[in-house]
Short mmCIF file of C-alpha atoms and ligand atoms in Angstrom, two decimals:
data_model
loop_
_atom_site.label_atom_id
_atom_site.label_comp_id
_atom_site.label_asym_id
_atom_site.label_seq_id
_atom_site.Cartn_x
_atom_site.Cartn_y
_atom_site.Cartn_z
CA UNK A 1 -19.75 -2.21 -1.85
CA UNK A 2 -16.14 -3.57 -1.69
CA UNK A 3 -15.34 -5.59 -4.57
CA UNK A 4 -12.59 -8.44 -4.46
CA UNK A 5 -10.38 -8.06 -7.13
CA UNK A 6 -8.17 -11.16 -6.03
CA UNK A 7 -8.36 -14.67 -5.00
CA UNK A 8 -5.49 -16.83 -3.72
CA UNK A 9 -5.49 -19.90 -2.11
CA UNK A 10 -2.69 -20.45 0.08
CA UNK A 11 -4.14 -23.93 1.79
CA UNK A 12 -7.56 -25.12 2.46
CA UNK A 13 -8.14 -22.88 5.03
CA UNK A 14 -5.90 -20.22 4.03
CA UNK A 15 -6.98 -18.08 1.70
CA UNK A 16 -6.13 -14.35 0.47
CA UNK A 17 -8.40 -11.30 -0.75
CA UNK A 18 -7.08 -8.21 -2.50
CA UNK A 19 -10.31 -5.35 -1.95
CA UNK A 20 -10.93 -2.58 -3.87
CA UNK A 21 -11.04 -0.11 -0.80
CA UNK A 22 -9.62 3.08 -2.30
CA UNK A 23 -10.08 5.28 0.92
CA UNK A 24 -8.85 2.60 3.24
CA UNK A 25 -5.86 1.83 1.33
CA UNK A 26 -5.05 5.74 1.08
CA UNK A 27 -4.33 5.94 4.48
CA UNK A 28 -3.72 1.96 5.87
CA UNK A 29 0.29 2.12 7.67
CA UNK A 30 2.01 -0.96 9.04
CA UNK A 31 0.01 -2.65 12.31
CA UNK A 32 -3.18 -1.22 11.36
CA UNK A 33 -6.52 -3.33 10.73
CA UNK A 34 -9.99 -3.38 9.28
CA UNK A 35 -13.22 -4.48 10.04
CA UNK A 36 -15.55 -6.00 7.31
CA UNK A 37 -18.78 -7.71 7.45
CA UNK A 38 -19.70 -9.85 3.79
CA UNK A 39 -23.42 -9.29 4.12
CA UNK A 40 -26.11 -8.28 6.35
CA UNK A 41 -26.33 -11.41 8.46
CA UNK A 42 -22.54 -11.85 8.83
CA UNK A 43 -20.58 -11.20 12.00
CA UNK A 44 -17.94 -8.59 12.01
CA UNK A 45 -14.26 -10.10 11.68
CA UNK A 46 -11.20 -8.09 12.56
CA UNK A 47 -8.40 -8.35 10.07
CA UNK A 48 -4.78 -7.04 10.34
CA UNK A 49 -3.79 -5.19 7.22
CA UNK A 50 -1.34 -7.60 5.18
CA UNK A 51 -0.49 -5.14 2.09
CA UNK A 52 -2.08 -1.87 0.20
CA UNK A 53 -2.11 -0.40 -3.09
CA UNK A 54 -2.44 3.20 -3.16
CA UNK A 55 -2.31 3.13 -6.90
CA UNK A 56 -4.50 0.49 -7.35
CA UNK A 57 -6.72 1.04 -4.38
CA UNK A 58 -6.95 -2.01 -2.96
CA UNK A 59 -6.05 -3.42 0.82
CA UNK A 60 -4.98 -7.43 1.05
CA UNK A 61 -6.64 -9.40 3.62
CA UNK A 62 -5.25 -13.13 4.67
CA UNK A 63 -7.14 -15.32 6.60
CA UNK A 64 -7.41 -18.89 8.11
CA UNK A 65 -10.84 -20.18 8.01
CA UNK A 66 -11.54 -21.18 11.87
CA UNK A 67 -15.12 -20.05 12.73
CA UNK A 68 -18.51 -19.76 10.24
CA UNK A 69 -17.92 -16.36 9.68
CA UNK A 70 -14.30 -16.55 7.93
CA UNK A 71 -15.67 -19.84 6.15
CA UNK A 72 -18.12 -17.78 5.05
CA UNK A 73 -16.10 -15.37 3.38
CA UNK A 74 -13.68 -18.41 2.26
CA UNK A 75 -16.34 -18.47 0.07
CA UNK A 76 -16.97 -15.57 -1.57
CA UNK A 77 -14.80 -15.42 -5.51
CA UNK A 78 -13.22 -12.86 -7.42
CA UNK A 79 -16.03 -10.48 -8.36
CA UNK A 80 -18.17 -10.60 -5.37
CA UNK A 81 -18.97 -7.75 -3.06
CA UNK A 82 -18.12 -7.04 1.13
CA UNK A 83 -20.68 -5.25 1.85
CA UNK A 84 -18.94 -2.59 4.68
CA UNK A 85 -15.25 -2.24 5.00
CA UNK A 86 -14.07 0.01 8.08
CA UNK A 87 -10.58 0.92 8.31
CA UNK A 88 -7.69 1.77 8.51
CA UNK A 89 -8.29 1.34 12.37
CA UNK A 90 -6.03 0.93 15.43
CA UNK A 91 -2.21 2.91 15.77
CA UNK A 92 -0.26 2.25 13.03
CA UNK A 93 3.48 0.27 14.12
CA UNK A 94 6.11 2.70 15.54
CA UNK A 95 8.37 2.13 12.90
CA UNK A 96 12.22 4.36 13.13
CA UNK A 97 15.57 3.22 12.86
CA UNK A 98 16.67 1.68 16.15
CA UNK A 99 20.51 1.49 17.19
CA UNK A 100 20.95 -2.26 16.78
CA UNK A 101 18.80 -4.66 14.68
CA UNK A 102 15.37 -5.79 15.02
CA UNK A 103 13.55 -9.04 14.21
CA UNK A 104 10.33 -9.81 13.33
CA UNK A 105 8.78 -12.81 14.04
CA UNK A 106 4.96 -14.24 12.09
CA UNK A 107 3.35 -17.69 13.21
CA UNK A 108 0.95 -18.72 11.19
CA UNK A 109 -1.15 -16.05 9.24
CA UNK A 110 0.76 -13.61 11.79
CA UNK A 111 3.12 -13.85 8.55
CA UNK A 112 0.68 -11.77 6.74
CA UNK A 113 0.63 -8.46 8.86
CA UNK A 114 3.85 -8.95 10.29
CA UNK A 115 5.33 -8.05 6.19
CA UNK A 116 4.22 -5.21 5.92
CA UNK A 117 6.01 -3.66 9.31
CA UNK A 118 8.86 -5.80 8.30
CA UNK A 119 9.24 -4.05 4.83
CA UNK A 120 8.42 -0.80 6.76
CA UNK A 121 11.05 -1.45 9.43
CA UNK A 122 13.72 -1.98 6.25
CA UNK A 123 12.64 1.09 4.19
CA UNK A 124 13.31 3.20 7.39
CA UNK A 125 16.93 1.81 7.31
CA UNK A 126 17.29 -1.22 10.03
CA UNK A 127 18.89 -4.35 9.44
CA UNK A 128 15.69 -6.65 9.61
CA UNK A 129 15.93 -10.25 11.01
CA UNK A 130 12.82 -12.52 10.34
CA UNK A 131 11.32 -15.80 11.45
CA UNK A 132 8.19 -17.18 9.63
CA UNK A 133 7.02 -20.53 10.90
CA UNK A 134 3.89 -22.60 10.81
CA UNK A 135 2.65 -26.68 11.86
CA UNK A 136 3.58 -27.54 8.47
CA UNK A 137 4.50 -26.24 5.13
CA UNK A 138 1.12 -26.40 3.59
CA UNK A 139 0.24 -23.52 6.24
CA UNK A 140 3.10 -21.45 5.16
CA UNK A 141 3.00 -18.58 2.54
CA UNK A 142 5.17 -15.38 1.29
CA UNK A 143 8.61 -16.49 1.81
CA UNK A 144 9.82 -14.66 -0.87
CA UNK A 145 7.88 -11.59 -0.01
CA UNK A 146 9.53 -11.92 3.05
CA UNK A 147 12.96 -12.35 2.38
CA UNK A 148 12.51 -9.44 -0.27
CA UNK A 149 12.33 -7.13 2.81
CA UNK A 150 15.09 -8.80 5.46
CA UNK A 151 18.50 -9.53 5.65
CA UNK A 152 18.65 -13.00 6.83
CA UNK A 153 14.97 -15.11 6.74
CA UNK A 154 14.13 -18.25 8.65
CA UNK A 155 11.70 -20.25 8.08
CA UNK A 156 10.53 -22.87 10.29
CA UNK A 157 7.72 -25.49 10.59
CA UNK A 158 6.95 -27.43 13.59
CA UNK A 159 7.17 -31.00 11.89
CA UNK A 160 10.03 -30.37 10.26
CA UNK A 161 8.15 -30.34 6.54
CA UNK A 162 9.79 -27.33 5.68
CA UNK A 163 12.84 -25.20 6.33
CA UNK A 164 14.19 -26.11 9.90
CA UNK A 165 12.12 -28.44 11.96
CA UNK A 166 11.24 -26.57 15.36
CA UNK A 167 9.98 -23.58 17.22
CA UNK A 168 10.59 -19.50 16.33
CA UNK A 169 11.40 -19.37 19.92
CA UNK A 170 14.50 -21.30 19.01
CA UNK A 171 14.59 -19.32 16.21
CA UNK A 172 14.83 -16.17 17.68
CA UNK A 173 17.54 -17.75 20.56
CA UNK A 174 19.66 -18.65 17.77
CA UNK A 175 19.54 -14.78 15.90
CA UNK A 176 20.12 -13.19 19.62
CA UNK A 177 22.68 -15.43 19.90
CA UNK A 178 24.89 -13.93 16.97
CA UNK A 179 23.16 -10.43 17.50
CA UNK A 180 22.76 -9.68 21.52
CA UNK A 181 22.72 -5.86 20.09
CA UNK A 182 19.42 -6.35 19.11
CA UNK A 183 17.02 -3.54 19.75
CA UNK A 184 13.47 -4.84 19.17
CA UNK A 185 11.30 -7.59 18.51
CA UNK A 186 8.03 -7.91 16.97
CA UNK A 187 5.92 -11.34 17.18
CA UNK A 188 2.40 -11.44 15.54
CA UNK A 189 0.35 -15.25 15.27
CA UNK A 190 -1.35 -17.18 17.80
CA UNK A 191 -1.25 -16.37 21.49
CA UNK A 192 0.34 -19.01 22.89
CA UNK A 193 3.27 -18.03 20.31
CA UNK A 194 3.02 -14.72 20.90
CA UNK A 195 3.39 -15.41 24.63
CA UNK A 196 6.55 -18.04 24.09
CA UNK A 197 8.37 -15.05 22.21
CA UNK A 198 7.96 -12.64 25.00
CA UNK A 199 9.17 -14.69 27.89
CA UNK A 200 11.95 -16.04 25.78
CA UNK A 201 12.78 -12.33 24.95
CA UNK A 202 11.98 -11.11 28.81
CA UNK A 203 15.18 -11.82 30.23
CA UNK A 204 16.87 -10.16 27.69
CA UNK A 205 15.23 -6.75 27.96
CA UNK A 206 14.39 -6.60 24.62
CA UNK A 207 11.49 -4.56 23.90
CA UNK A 208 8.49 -7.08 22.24
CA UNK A 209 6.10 -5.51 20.47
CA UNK A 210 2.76 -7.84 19.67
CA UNK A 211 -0.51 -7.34 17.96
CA UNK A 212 -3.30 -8.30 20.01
CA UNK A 213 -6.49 -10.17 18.17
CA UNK A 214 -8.95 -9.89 20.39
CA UNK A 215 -12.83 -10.47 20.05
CA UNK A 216 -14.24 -6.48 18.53
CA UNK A 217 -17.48 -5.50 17.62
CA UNK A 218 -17.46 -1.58 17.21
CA UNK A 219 -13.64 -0.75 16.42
CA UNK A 220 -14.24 2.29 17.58
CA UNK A 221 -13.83 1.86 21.67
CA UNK A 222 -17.13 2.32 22.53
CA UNK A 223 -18.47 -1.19 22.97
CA UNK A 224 -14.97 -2.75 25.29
CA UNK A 225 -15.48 -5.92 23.85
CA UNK A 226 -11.73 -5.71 22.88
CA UNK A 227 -10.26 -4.84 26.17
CA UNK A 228 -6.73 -6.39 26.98
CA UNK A 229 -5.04 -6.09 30.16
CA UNK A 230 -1.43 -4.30 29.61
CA UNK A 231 0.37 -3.78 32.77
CA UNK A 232 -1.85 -2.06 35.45
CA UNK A 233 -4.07 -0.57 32.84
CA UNK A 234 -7.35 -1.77 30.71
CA UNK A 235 -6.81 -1.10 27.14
CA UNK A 236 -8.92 -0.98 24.25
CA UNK A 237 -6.99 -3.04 20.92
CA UNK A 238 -8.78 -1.31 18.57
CA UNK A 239 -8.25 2.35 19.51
CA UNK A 240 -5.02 2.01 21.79
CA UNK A 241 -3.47 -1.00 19.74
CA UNK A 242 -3.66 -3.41 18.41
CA UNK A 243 0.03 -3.00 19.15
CA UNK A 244 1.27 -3.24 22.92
CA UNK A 245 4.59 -4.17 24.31
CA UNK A 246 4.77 -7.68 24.93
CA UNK A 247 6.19 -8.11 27.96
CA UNK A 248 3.04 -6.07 29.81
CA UNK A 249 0.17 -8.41 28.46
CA UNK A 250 -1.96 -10.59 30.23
CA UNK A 251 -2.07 -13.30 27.95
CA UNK A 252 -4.06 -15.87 30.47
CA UNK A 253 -6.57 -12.93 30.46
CA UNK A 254 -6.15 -12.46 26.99
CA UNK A 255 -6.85 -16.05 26.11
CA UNK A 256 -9.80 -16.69 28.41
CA UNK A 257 -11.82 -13.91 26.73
CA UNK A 258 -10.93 -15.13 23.20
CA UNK A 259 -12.63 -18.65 24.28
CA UNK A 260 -15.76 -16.94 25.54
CA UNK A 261 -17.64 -17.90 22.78
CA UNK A 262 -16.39 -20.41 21.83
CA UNK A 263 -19.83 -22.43 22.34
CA UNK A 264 -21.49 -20.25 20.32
CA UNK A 265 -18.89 -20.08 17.59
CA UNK A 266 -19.23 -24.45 17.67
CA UNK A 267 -22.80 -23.72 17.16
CA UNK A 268 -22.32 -21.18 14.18
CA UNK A 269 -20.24 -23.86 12.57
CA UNK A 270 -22.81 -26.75 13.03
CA UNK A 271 -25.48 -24.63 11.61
CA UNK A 272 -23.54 -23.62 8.66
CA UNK A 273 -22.70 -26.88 7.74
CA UNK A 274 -25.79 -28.52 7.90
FE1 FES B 1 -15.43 -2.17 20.74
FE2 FES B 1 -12.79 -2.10 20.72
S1 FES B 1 -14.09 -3.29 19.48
S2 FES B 1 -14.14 -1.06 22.06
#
């Protein structure tokens, strides 16, 4: 059993966890994930690794409440038990120090995993550039966490209720703008974000790292449930990601698969809340 230790509420469907998963957080790097199901009867969800305590032994999980199984575990209080935690899984972030800057751009609660590569990224000696933005500013959370571990932060929400009004595809124009040197990018939220960031970032030909969240049973690559298209090849997120460059995804692919359920998932919902 997997106890959670702490409880934050970021907004009404954002919520964070901090687990006491001593062997997990032992070994958990930047980019990696977990699996965790609450009890017997609930579905397996995916989570990108936001933060670890080796000392303390615990992993932090941040998630938006979208489907029965995450407002399921929405939930569950300081105190109660997950009953199976499986991590860390997938390639940790190739983190060095690149000749030129980087910036790292989270959408959403893409802000969550996306810190922990960023404060990575800065330890190893880069000059960090970040871009957090959300719909509003109730959905936004860490900004000082994140500016901790950049030099310059942006924050942006997309009706203006916080920080600059607008897009982190502007964002982003605006920091290559003053910094056409730089050397990488890494975008983690929402698809259709993810997929703005790389085509803005295409012509540029600078390499776009993003962390795919597909749908994943196993975790382990046997099942394929997780299979993304990158380039000419099929590969599994959870054993050959979740990190793949950018500009090689099929995110119409990508985005159909996600919705293949998405009858079910209405019907998981109904039930739950009934
Ligand atoms: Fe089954 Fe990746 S989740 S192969």
């Amino acid at each position: 059993m997997y106890p959670i230790v702490r409880k934050e509420i970021f907004s009404p469907t954002v919520k964070l966890f901090d687990i006491k998963a001593p062997l997990v957080a032992a070994k958990a790097q930047a980019g990696q994930f977990f699996i965790l199901r609450a009890d017997e009867k609930g579905e397996r969800i995916p989570l990108t690794i936001a933060d670890f305590d080796r000392e303390e032994g615990t992993i932090t999980a941040i998630f938006q409440e979208m489907g029965a199984g995450t407002k399921r575990l929405g939930q569950l209080e300081v105190g109660d038990n997950i009953l199976d935690v499986v991590g860390p899984l997938g390639v940790p972030s190739e983190i060095e120090r690149f000749d030129g800057p980087v910036a790292i751009v989270g959408g959403g609660v893409g802000i969550a995993p996306i810190y922990p590569i960023a404060r990575a990224l800065k330890a190893a000696g880069n000059e960090v550039f970040a871009i957090i933005g959300a719909r509003n500013k109730e959905l936004l959370f860490w900004e000082e966490k994140m500016a901790s571990v950049s030099s310059q932060l942006i924050v942006c929400t997309d009706d203006g209720s916080y920080g600059r009004k607008g897009f982190v595809t502007d964002a982003l124009k605006d920091v290559y703008e003053a910094n056409s040197n730089l050397n990488h990018v890494w975008a983690i939220g929402p698809m259709p974000m993810m997929r703005a960031i790389t085509n803005v970032t295409r012509p540029w030909s600078v390499k776009t790292i993003v962390s795919m969240n597909p749908l994943m049973m196993d975790g382990t690559g046997m099942c394929g449930a997780c299979r993304v298209q990158v380039g000419n090849e099929t590969k599994f997120a959870c054993v050959d990601g979740p990190e793949f460059d950018g500009h090689l995804v099929d995110f119409d692919l990508a985005m159909k698969r996600l919705s293949i359920y998405k009858d079910e998932e209405k019907r998981a919902l109904a039930a739950l809340e009934h």
